[in-house]
PDB file of C-alpha atoms and ligand atoms in Angstrom:
ATOM      1  CA  MET A1263      43.906 -54.274  43.514  1.00  0.00           C
ATOM      2  CA  THR A1264      42.189 -53.693  40.170  1.00  0.00           C
ATOM      3  CA  ALA A1265      38.946 -52.029  39.145  1.00  0.00           C
ATOM      4  CA  SER A1266      37.310 -55.423  38.864  1.00  0.00           C
ATOM      5  CA  ASP A1267      38.496 -56.537  42.296  1.00  0.00           C
ATOM      6  CA  PRO A1268      35.660 -58.520  43.857  1.00  0.00           C
ATOM      7  CA  VAL A1269      36.153 -56.752  47.213  1.00  0.00           C
ATOM      8  CA  GLN A1270      34.100 -53.749  46.151  1.00  0.00           C
ATOM      9  CA  VAL A1271      33.430 -50.753  48.336  1.00  0.00           C
ATOM     10  CA  PRO A1272      29.792 -49.606  47.996  1.00  0.00           C
ATOM     11  CA  ARG A1273      29.522 -46.441  45.908  1.00  0.00           C
ATOM     12  CA  GLU A1274      26.852 -43.777  45.855  1.00  0.00           C
ATOM     13  CA  HIS A1275      24.835 -43.453  42.653  1.00  0.00           C
ATOM     14  CA  ILE A1276      24.477 -39.857  41.525  1.00  0.00           C
ATOM     15  CA  VAL A1277      22.764 -38.093  38.632  1.00  0.00           C
ATOM     16  CA  ALA A1278      23.612 -34.422  38.186  1.00  0.00           C
ATOM     17  CA  GLY A1279      21.762 -32.137  35.783  1.00  0.00           C
ATOM     18  CA  ASN A1280      23.900 -29.392  34.254  1.00  0.00           C
ATOM     19  CA  TRP A1281      21.513 -26.743  32.963  1.00  0.00           C
ATOM     20  CA  LYS A1282      24.420 -24.785  31.472  1.00  0.00           C
ATOM     21  CA  MET A1283      23.448 -21.206  30.446  1.00  0.00           C
ATOM     22  CA  VAL A1284      19.841 -22.118  29.705  1.00  0.00           C
ATOM     23  CA  GLY A1285      16.638 -21.139  31.491  1.00  0.00           C
ATOM     24  CA  SER A1286      14.683 -18.278  32.978  1.00  0.00           C
ATOM     25  CA  ARG A1287      12.757 -17.916  36.226  1.00  0.00           C
ATOM     26  CA  SER A1288       9.528 -19.030  34.576  1.00  0.00           C
ATOM     27  CA  ALA A1289      11.071 -21.873  32.550  1.00  0.00           C
ATOM     28  CA  ASN A1290      12.898 -23.125  35.648  1.00  0.00           C
ATOM     29  CA  ALA A1291       9.692 -23.045  37.710  1.00  0.00           C
ATOM     30  CA  THR A1292       7.895 -25.110  35.060  1.00  0.00           C
ATOM     31  CA  LEU A1293      10.765 -27.597  34.880  1.00  0.00           C
ATOM     32  CA  LEU A1294      10.962 -27.950  38.668  1.00  0.00           C
ATOM     33  CA  ALA A1295       7.213 -28.283  39.086  1.00  0.00           C
ATOM     34  CA  GLY A1296       7.197 -31.100  36.547  1.00  0.00           C
ATOM     35  CA  PHE A1297      10.291 -32.876  37.861  1.00  0.00           C
ATOM     36  CA  GLY A1298       9.287 -32.467  41.505  1.00  0.00           C
ATOM     37  CA  GLY A1299       6.172 -34.559  41.018  1.00  0.00           C
ATOM     38  CA  MET A1300       7.903 -37.430  39.234  1.00  0.00           C
ATOM     39  CA  ASP A1301       9.377 -40.673  40.521  1.00  0.00           C
ATOM     40  CA  ARG A1302      13.143 -40.132  40.380  1.00  0.00           C
ATOM     41  CA  GLY A1303      14.286 -43.390  41.978  1.00  0.00           C
ATOM     42  CA  SER A1304      16.785 -43.598  44.808  1.00  0.00           C
ATOM     43  CA  ALA A1305      20.014 -42.167  43.371  1.00  0.00           C
ATOM     44  CA  THR A1306      21.301 -38.842  44.665  1.00  0.00           C
ATOM     45  CA  VAL A1307      19.963 -36.135  42.356  1.00  0.00           C
ATOM     46  CA  VAL A1308      21.837 -32.847  41.936  1.00  0.00           C
ATOM     47  CA  LEU A1309      20.568 -29.827  40.007  1.00  0.00           C
ATOM     48  CA  CYS A1310      23.158 -27.359  38.696  1.00  0.00           C
ATOM     49  CA  PRO A1311      21.343 -24.253  37.426  1.00  0.00           C
ATOM     50  CA  PRO A1312      23.050 -21.038  36.307  1.00  0.00           C
ATOM     51  CA  ALA A1313      24.397 -19.137  39.330  1.00  0.00           C
ATOM     52  CA  THR A1314      21.743 -16.426  39.112  1.00  0.00           C
ATOM     53  CA  TYR A1315      19.042 -19.008  39.789  1.00  0.00           C
ATOM     54  CA  LEU A1316      20.707 -20.900  42.654  1.00  0.00           C
ATOM     55  CA  GLY A1317      18.616 -19.112  45.284  1.00  0.00           C
ATOM     56  CA  ASP A1318      15.336 -19.768  43.451  1.00  0.00           C
ATOM     57  CA  VAL A1319      16.180 -23.427  42.932  1.00  0.00           C
ATOM     58  CA  ALA A1320      17.365 -23.809  46.537  1.00  0.00           C
ATOM     59  CA  ARG A1321      13.964 -22.609  47.739  1.00  0.00           C
ATOM     60  CA  ALA A1322      12.067 -24.764  45.246  1.00  0.00           C
ATOM     61  CA  ILE A1323      13.857 -28.000  46.203  1.00  0.00           C
ATOM     62  CA  ASP A1324      13.998 -27.341  49.946  1.00  0.00           C
ATOM     63  CA  GLY A1325      12.917 -30.494  51.774  1.00  0.00           C
ATOM     64  CA  SER A1326      12.722 -32.558  48.573  1.00  0.00           C
ATOM     65  CA  GLY A1327      15.969 -34.476  49.033  1.00  0.00           C
ATOM     66  CA  ILE A1328      17.305 -33.042  45.763  1.00  0.00           C
ATOM     67  CA  ALA A1329      20.746 -31.456  46.130  1.00  0.00           C
ATOM     68  CA  LEU A1330      21.901 -28.152  44.691  1.00  0.00           C
ATOM     69  CA  GLY A1331      25.100 -27.752  42.706  1.00  0.00           C
ATOM     70  CA  ALA A1332      26.922 -24.955  40.937  1.00  0.00           C
ATOM     71  CA  GLN A1333      28.443 -25.198  37.472  1.00  0.00           C
ATOM     72  CA  ASP A1334      31.800 -23.756  38.492  1.00  0.00           C
ATOM     73  CA  CYS A1335      33.534 -21.985  41.376  1.00  0.00           C
ATOM     74  CA  SER A1336      36.385 -19.539  41.703  1.00  0.00           C
ATOM     75  CA  ALA A1337      39.909 -20.646  42.509  1.00  0.00           C
ATOM     76  CA  HIS A1338      40.034 -17.696  44.934  1.00  0.00           C
ATOM     77  CA  ASP A1339      38.396 -17.269  48.302  1.00  0.00           C
ATOM     78  CA  SER A1340      37.577 -13.562  48.348  1.00  0.00           C
ATOM     79  CA  GLY A1341      38.632 -10.206  46.942  1.00  0.00           C
ATOM     80  CA  ALA A1342      38.980  -8.284  43.693  1.00  0.00           C
ATOM     81  CA  TYR A1343      37.930 -10.990  41.228  1.00  0.00           C
ATOM     82  CA  THR A1344      35.103  -9.338  39.300  1.00  0.00           C
ATOM     83  CA  GLY A1345      32.530 -11.790  38.037  1.00  0.00           C
ATOM     84  CA  GLU A1346      33.872 -14.718  40.042  1.00  0.00           C
ATOM     85  CA  ILE A1347      31.889 -16.618  42.659  1.00  0.00           C
ATOM     86  CA  ALA A1348      33.686 -18.168  45.632  1.00  0.00           C
ATOM     87  CA  ALA A1349      32.972 -21.729  46.661  1.00  0.00           C
ATOM     88  CA  ARG A1350      32.064 -20.540  50.164  1.00  0.00           C
ATOM     89  CA  MET A1351      29.419 -18.219  48.621  1.00  0.00           C
ATOM     90  CA  LEU A1352      27.944 -21.190  46.775  1.00  0.00           C
ATOM     91  CA  ALA A1353      27.824 -23.128  50.035  1.00  0.00           C
ATOM     92  CA  ASP A1354      26.239 -20.097  51.691  1.00  0.00           C
ATOM     93  CA  VAL A1355      23.279 -20.167  49.264  1.00  0.00           C
ATOM     94  CA  GLY A1356      22.706 -23.897  49.709  1.00  0.00           C
ATOM     95  CA  CYS A1357      24.995 -25.687  47.276  1.00  0.00           C
ATOM     96  CA  ALA A1358      26.329 -29.073  48.285  1.00  0.00           C
ATOM     97  CA  PHE A1359      28.194 -29.722  45.026  1.00  0.00           C
ATOM     98  CA  THR A1360      29.993 -27.794  42.323  1.00  0.00           C
ATOM     99  CA  ILE A1361      31.143 -28.899  38.913  1.00  0.00           C
ATOM    100  CA  VAL A1362      34.804 -28.088  38.228  1.00  0.00           C
ATOM    101  CA  GLY A1363      36.755 -28.525  35.012  1.00  0.00           C
ATOM    102  CA  HIS A1364      33.806 -28.912  32.683  1.00  0.00           C
ATOM    103  CA  SER A1365      35.166 -29.268  29.158  1.00  0.00           C
ATOM    104  CA  GLU A1366      33.372 -26.090  28.074  1.00  0.00           C
ATOM    105  CA  ARG A1367      35.328 -24.143  30.677  1.00  0.00           C
ATOM    106  CA  ARG A1368      38.561 -25.916  29.795  1.00  0.00           C
ATOM    107  CA  ALA A1369      38.043 -25.140  26.084  1.00  0.00           C
ATOM    108  CA  MET A1370      36.375 -21.708  26.154  1.00  0.00           C
ATOM    109  CA  HIS A1371      37.938 -20.200  29.271  1.00  0.00           C
ATOM    110  CA  GLY A1372      41.395 -21.714  29.037  1.00  0.00           C
ATOM    111  CA  GLU A1373      41.130 -23.623  32.303  1.00  0.00           C
ATOM    112  CA  GLY A1374      44.063 -25.990  32.739  1.00  0.00           C
ATOM    113  CA  ASP A1375      44.640 -28.910  35.076  1.00  0.00           C
ATOM    114  CA  ALA A1376      46.310 -26.809  37.796  1.00  0.00           C
ATOM    115  CA  LEU A1377      43.442 -24.315  37.947  1.00  0.00           C
ATOM    116  CA  VAL A1378      40.846 -27.092  38.026  1.00  0.00           C
ATOM    117  CA  ALA A1379      42.746 -28.739  40.871  1.00  0.00           C
ATOM    118  CA  THR A1380      42.822 -25.462  42.821  1.00  0.00           C
ATOM    119  CA  LYS A1381      39.071 -25.090  42.310  1.00  0.00           C
ATOM    120  CA  ALA A1382      38.522 -28.605  43.640  1.00  0.00           C
ATOM    121  CA  VAL A1383      40.608 -27.774  46.725  1.00  0.00           C
ATOM    122  CA  ARG A1384      38.628 -24.538  47.263  1.00  0.00           C
ATOM    123  CA  ALA A1385      35.346 -26.374  46.876  1.00  0.00           C
ATOM    124  CA  ILE A1386      36.279 -28.958  49.482  1.00  0.00           C
ATOM    125  CA  ALA A1387      37.537 -26.276  51.873  1.00  0.00           C
ATOM    126  CA  ALA A1388      34.089 -24.644  51.583  1.00  0.00           C
ATOM    127  CA  GLY A1389      32.310 -27.927  52.308  1.00  0.00           C
ATOM    128  CA  LEU A1390      31.242 -28.565  48.712  1.00  0.00           C
ATOM    129  CA  ARG A1391      31.742 -31.822  46.860  1.00  0.00           C
ATOM    130  CA  PRO A1392      33.493 -31.089  43.576  1.00  0.00           C
ATOM    131  CA  ILE A1393      32.251 -32.962  40.514  1.00  0.00           C
ATOM    132  CA  VAL A1394      35.578 -33.141  38.690  1.00  0.00           C
ATOM    133  CA  CYS A1395      35.107 -33.414  34.917  1.00  0.00           C
ATOM    134  CA  VAL A1396      37.703 -35.211  32.837  1.00  0.00           C
ATOM    135  CA  GLY A1397      37.608 -36.268  29.210  1.00  0.00           C
ATOM    136  CA  GLU A1398      39.452 -36.265  25.940  1.00  0.00           C
ATOM    137  CA  THR A1399      38.794 -34.016  22.946  1.00  0.00           C
ATOM    138  CA  PRO A1400      37.846 -35.509  19.562  1.00  0.00           C
ATOM    139  CA  GLU A1401      41.438 -35.066  18.373  1.00  0.00           C
ATOM    140  CA  GLU A1402      42.837 -36.775  21.465  1.00  0.00           C
ATOM    141  CA  HIS A1403      40.263 -39.532  21.037  1.00  0.00           C
ATOM    142  CA  ASP A1404      41.273 -40.113  17.422  1.00  0.00           C
ATOM    143  CA  ALA A1405      44.937 -40.137  18.417  1.00  0.00           C
ATOM    144  CA  GLY A1406      44.242 -42.886  20.971  1.00  0.00           C
ATOM    145  CA  GLN A1407      45.141 -40.626  23.902  1.00  0.00           C
ATOM    146  CA  ALA A1408      41.948 -40.935  25.956  1.00  0.00           C
ATOM    147  CA  PHE A1409      43.510 -42.885  28.831  1.00  0.00           C
ATOM    148  CA  ASP A1410      46.537 -40.613  29.071  1.00  0.00           C
ATOM    149  CA  VAL A1411      44.502 -37.399  29.030  1.00  0.00           C
ATOM    150  CA  VAL A1412      41.989 -38.573  31.603  1.00  0.00           C
ATOM    151  CA  GLU A1413      44.713 -39.934  33.858  1.00  0.00           C
ATOM    152  CA  ARG A1414      46.639 -36.647  33.691  1.00  0.00           C
ATOM    153  CA  GLN A1415      43.545 -34.522  34.402  1.00  0.00           C
ATOM    154  CA  LEU A1416      42.525 -36.652  37.373  1.00  0.00           C
ATOM    155  CA  ALA A1417      46.095 -36.906  38.719  1.00  0.00           C
ATOM    156  CA  ALA A1418      46.282 -33.112  38.962  1.00  0.00           C
ATOM    157  CA  VAL A1419      43.302 -33.101  41.323  1.00  0.00           C
ATOM    158  CA  LEU A1420      44.401 -36.153  43.312  1.00  0.00           C
ATOM    159  CA  ASP A1421      47.896 -34.710  43.751  1.00  0.00           C
ATOM    160  CA  ALA A1422      46.462 -31.414  44.999  1.00  0.00           C
ATOM    161  CA  LEU A1423      44.406 -33.356  47.540  1.00  0.00           C
ATOM    162  CA  ALA A1424      47.192 -35.704  48.584  1.00  0.00           C
ATOM    163  CA  GLY A1425      47.366 -34.184  52.074  1.00  0.00           C
ATOM    164  CA  ASP A1426      43.616 -34.261  52.621  1.00  0.00           C
ATOM    165  CA  ALA A1427      42.371 -37.841  52.533  1.00  0.00           C
ATOM    166  CA  ALA A1428      38.988 -36.967  54.048  1.00  0.00           C
ATOM    167  CA  GLY A1429      38.431 -34.187  51.516  1.00  0.00           C
ATOM    168  CA  ALA A1430      39.549 -36.362  48.624  1.00  0.00           C
ATOM    169  CA  ARG A1431      36.949 -38.967  49.579  1.00  0.00           C
ATOM    170  CA  THR A1432      34.185 -36.398  48.961  1.00  0.00           C
ATOM    171  CA  ILE A1433      34.962 -35.855  45.279  1.00  0.00           C
ATOM    172  CA  VAL A1434      32.890 -37.147  42.410  1.00  0.00           C
ATOM    173  CA  VAL A1435      34.537 -37.791  39.043  1.00  0.00           C
ATOM    174  CA  ALA A1436      32.645 -37.303  35.773  1.00  0.00           C
ATOM    175  CA  TYR A1437      34.111 -38.850  32.638  1.00  0.00           C
ATOM    176  CA  GLU A1438      32.854 -36.761  29.752  1.00  0.00           C
ATOM    177  CA  PRO A1439      34.398 -37.522  26.363  1.00  0.00           C
ATOM    178  CA  VAL A1440      34.239 -34.107  24.718  1.00  0.00           C
ATOM    179  CA  TRP A1441      33.211 -35.625  21.389  1.00  0.00           C
ATOM    180  CA  ALA A1442      30.033 -36.912  23.047  1.00  0.00           C
ATOM    181  CA  ILE A1443      28.887 -33.723  24.832  1.00  0.00           C
ATOM    182  CA  GLY A1444      25.826 -32.156  23.259  1.00  0.00           C
ATOM    183  CA  THR A1445      26.514 -33.964  20.005  1.00  0.00           C
ATOM    184  CA  GLY A1446      24.082 -36.871  20.279  1.00  0.00           C
ATOM    185  CA  LYS A1447      27.122 -39.185  19.868  1.00  0.00           C
ATOM    186  CA  THR A1448      27.245 -41.276  23.023  1.00  0.00           C
ATOM    187  CA  ALA A1449      30.165 -43.485  23.885  1.00  0.00           C
ATOM    188  CA  THR A1450      28.947 -47.070  23.754  1.00  0.00           C
ATOM    189  CA  PRO A1451      28.551 -48.575  27.220  1.00  0.00           C
ATOM    190  CA  GLU A1452      31.631 -50.717  26.543  1.00  0.00           C
ATOM    191  CA  GLN A1453      33.711 -47.719  25.373  1.00  0.00           C
ATOM    192  CA  ALA A1454      32.697 -45.737  28.444  1.00  0.00           C
ATOM    193  CA  GLN A1455      33.305 -48.692  30.771  1.00  0.00           C
ATOM    194  CA  GLU A1456      36.842 -49.117  29.430  1.00  0.00           C
ATOM    195  CA  VAL A1457      37.762 -45.581  30.478  1.00  0.00           C
ATOM    196  CA  HIS A1458      35.793 -45.799  33.727  1.00  0.00           C
ATOM    197  CA  ALA A1459      37.716 -48.938  34.667  1.00  0.00           C
ATOM    198  CA  ARG A1460      40.977 -47.025  34.224  1.00  0.00           C
ATOM    199  CA  ILE A1461      39.657 -44.143  36.324  1.00  0.00           C
ATOM    200  CA  ARG A1462      38.523 -46.623  38.963  1.00  0.00           C
ATOM    201  CA  ALA A1463      41.988 -48.197  39.057  1.00  0.00           C
ATOM    202  CA  GLN A1464      43.550 -44.756  39.495  1.00  0.00           C
ATOM    203  CA  LEU A1465      41.143 -43.984  42.343  1.00  0.00           C
ATOM    204  CA  VAL A1466      41.732 -47.358  44.000  1.00  0.00           C
ATOM    205  CA  ALA A1467      45.495 -46.762  43.811  1.00  0.00           C
ATOM    206  CA  ALA A1468      44.887 -43.443  45.607  1.00  0.00           C
ATOM    207  CA  GLU A1469      42.808 -45.264  48.255  1.00  0.00           C
ATOM    208  CA  LEU A1470      39.651 -43.595  46.985  1.00  0.00           C
ATOM    209  CA  ALA A1471      37.692 -46.707  46.039  1.00  0.00           C
ATOM    210  CA  SER A1472      34.386 -45.238  47.221  1.00  0.00           C
ATOM    211  CA  VAL A1473      34.519 -42.184  44.913  1.00  0.00           C
ATOM    212  CA  PRO A1474      31.633 -42.316  42.401  1.00  0.00           C
ATOM    213  CA  VAL A1475      32.490 -42.027  38.713  1.00  0.00           C
ATOM    214  CA  LEU A1476      29.727 -40.594  36.519  1.00  0.00           C
ATOM    215  CA  TYR A1477      29.461 -40.742  32.740  1.00  0.00           C
ATOM    216  CA  GLY A1478      28.486 -37.647  30.765  1.00  0.00           C
ATOM    217  CA  GLY A1479      27.904 -37.112  27.070  1.00  0.00           C
ATOM    218  CA  SER A1480      24.476 -37.265  25.445  1.00  0.00           C
ATOM    219  CA  VAL A1481      22.938 -39.410  28.189  1.00  0.00           C
ATOM    220  CA  LYS A1482      19.259 -39.909  27.334  1.00  0.00           C
ATOM    221  CA  PRO A1483      16.460 -42.085  28.697  1.00  0.00           C
ATOM    222  CA  ASP A1484      17.075 -44.649  25.954  1.00  0.00           C
ATOM    223  CA  ASN A1485      20.786 -45.179  26.671  1.00  0.00           C
ATOM    224  CA  ALA A1486      20.976 -44.482  30.418  1.00  0.00           C
ATOM    225  CA  SER A1487      20.175 -48.001  31.646  1.00  0.00           C
ATOM    226  CA  ALA A1488      22.822 -49.648  29.471  1.00  0.00           C
ATOM    227  CA  LEU A1489      25.447 -47.095  30.525  1.00  0.00           C
ATOM    228  CA  PHE A1490      24.600 -47.304  34.225  1.00  0.00           C
ATOM    229  CA  ALA A1491      24.614 -51.118  34.107  1.00  0.00           C
ATOM    230  CA  GLN A1492      28.372 -51.042  33.520  1.00  0.00           C
ATOM    231  CA  PRO A1493      30.330 -52.064  36.615  1.00  0.00           C
ATOM    232  CA  ASP A1494      32.334 -48.845  36.946  1.00  0.00           C
ATOM    233  CA  ILE A1495      29.654 -46.308  35.953  1.00  0.00           C
ATOM    234  CA  ASP A1496      27.896 -44.911  39.022  1.00  0.00           C
ATOM    235  CA  GLY A1497      25.506 -42.460  37.402  1.00  0.00           C
ATOM    236  CA  GLY A1498      25.535 -39.536  35.018  1.00  0.00           C
ATOM    237  CA  LEU A1499      26.288 -35.878  34.453  1.00  0.00           C
ATOM    238  CA  VAL A1500      23.494 -34.843  32.146  1.00  0.00           C
ATOM    239  CA  GLY A1501      23.234 -31.683  30.042  1.00  0.00           C
ATOM    240  CA  GLY A1502      20.485 -31.401  27.446  1.00  0.00           C
ATOM    241  CA  ALA A1503      18.229 -34.122  28.835  1.00  0.00           C
ATOM    242  CA  SER A1504      18.224 -32.515  32.302  1.00  0.00           C
ATOM    243  CA  LEU A1505      16.119 -29.700  30.853  1.00  0.00           C
ATOM    244  CA  LYS A1506      13.230 -32.067  30.129  1.00  0.00           C
ATOM    245  CA  ALA A1507      11.509 -33.140  33.351  1.00  0.00           C
ATOM    246  CA  ALA A1508      10.312 -36.542  32.143  1.00  0.00           C
ATOM    247  CA  ASP A1509      13.626 -37.397  30.462  1.00  0.00           C
ATOM    248  CA  PHE A1510      15.656 -36.379  33.491  1.00  0.00           C
ATOM    249  CA  ALA A1511      13.403 -38.308  35.868  1.00  0.00           C
ATOM    250  CA  ALA A1512      13.743 -41.411  33.659  1.00  0.00           C
ATOM    251  CA  ILE A1513      17.551 -41.057  33.695  1.00  0.00           C
ATOM    252  CA  CYS A1514      17.516 -40.651  37.489  1.00  0.00           C
ATOM    253  CA  ARG A1515      15.409 -43.808  37.828  1.00  0.00           C
ATOM    254  CA  ALA A1516      17.842 -45.697  35.608  1.00  0.00           C
ATOM    255  CA  ALA A1517      20.641 -44.877  38.072  1.00  0.00           C
ATOM    256  CA  GLY A1518      18.990 -46.426  41.090  1.00  0.00           C
TER     257      GLY A1518
HETATM  258  C1  LIG B 460      27.274 -31.839  29.978  1.00  0.00           C
HETATM  259  O1  LIG B 460      26.879 -30.693  29.870  1.00  0.00           O
HETATM  260  O2  LIG B 460      28.091 -32.098  30.859  1.00  0.00           O
HETATM  261  C2  LIG B 460      26.740 -32.870  29.080  1.00  0.00           C
HETATM  262  C3  LIG B 460      27.136 -34.099  29.239  1.00  0.00           C
HETATM  263  O3  LIG B 460      25.849 -32.455  28.131  1.00  0.00           O
HETATM  264  P1  LIG B 460      24.911 -33.421  27.218  1.00  0.00           P
HETATM  265  O4  LIG B 460      24.235 -34.381  28.141  1.00  0.00           O
HETATM  266  O5  LIG B 460      23.945 -32.469  26.566  1.00  0.00           O
HETATM  267  O6  LIG B 460      25.800 -34.102  26.237  1.00  0.00           O
END
C-alpha cells in the first residue's frame, strides 16, 4: 500500500495553535474573545498556551468545542523533577493533546528521539493525544537528509508504541521543517507534500493510516489553503499566526 493508495481511510483535520512563551492573562483574554466569536470551520481546533495559562484557557473555551493542548510534557510520571509537568497533570487540568518533540525543545533543551518517544508514551498513558513533531534542520535540509531524519524521528515513536496499537492510533504527527519555523520561509505545498507522502507511507506500513499529519512552518492565511489542499496534509501546527485571532480563524477555516 502506498500513500496515494485509492483505498483511503478518512482522517481528522486538525489545526493546533502553539502560543509558545508568548502572552499574558489580559492578552490571552483579548485573543480568546476575538477568536471565540469567529467562524473557525469544522476542523478540530487545539489551543496550546503556556502551561501557566492552561487553567484560564480551559475555562474560557469550556463548551466551545475547542480543545486544549500543552506544549510539552514530562517523560516522568511523578516525583522529584523540579519544573517538570506530568502528562497526567495536564490531563487533570483539561488538556486533550500535548505537543512533544517540538524542534525548539530538541534544539534548545537537547531532547533526543528516545526522550520524545518516552514523552509520547507518557502522554498516551495519561489519555492525551501527543502531537509528535518531526522535521529536518536547515543543514540537514541542504544535505538532502530530510526524508531520513523525519523517518528516524517518527520511527522512534512508532517503535516505542509498537505494543500499543490503540494508543498509537491516537497520535498526531506534525511535519515542521526547522528552516520554515518562525522564519517566514514556508515549504512550498509540493515540497511539504513530498515529505508528508513519505510520512504517510511510514504510518500506513505501521497500520496507522488514520493518523493525521499536520504541516507546520510559517503557515499563514495566504498559504494555508494551498498547503491543506495537498493529499497528505491534514491541517497545521501554527505558531506566530495563532496569536492573531482573525489569521488563526482563517487558517482553521482553510483546514475544513
Ligand atoms: C511552531 O511553533 O510550531 C511553528 C510552526 O511556528 P510558526 O508558525 O511561527 O512558523
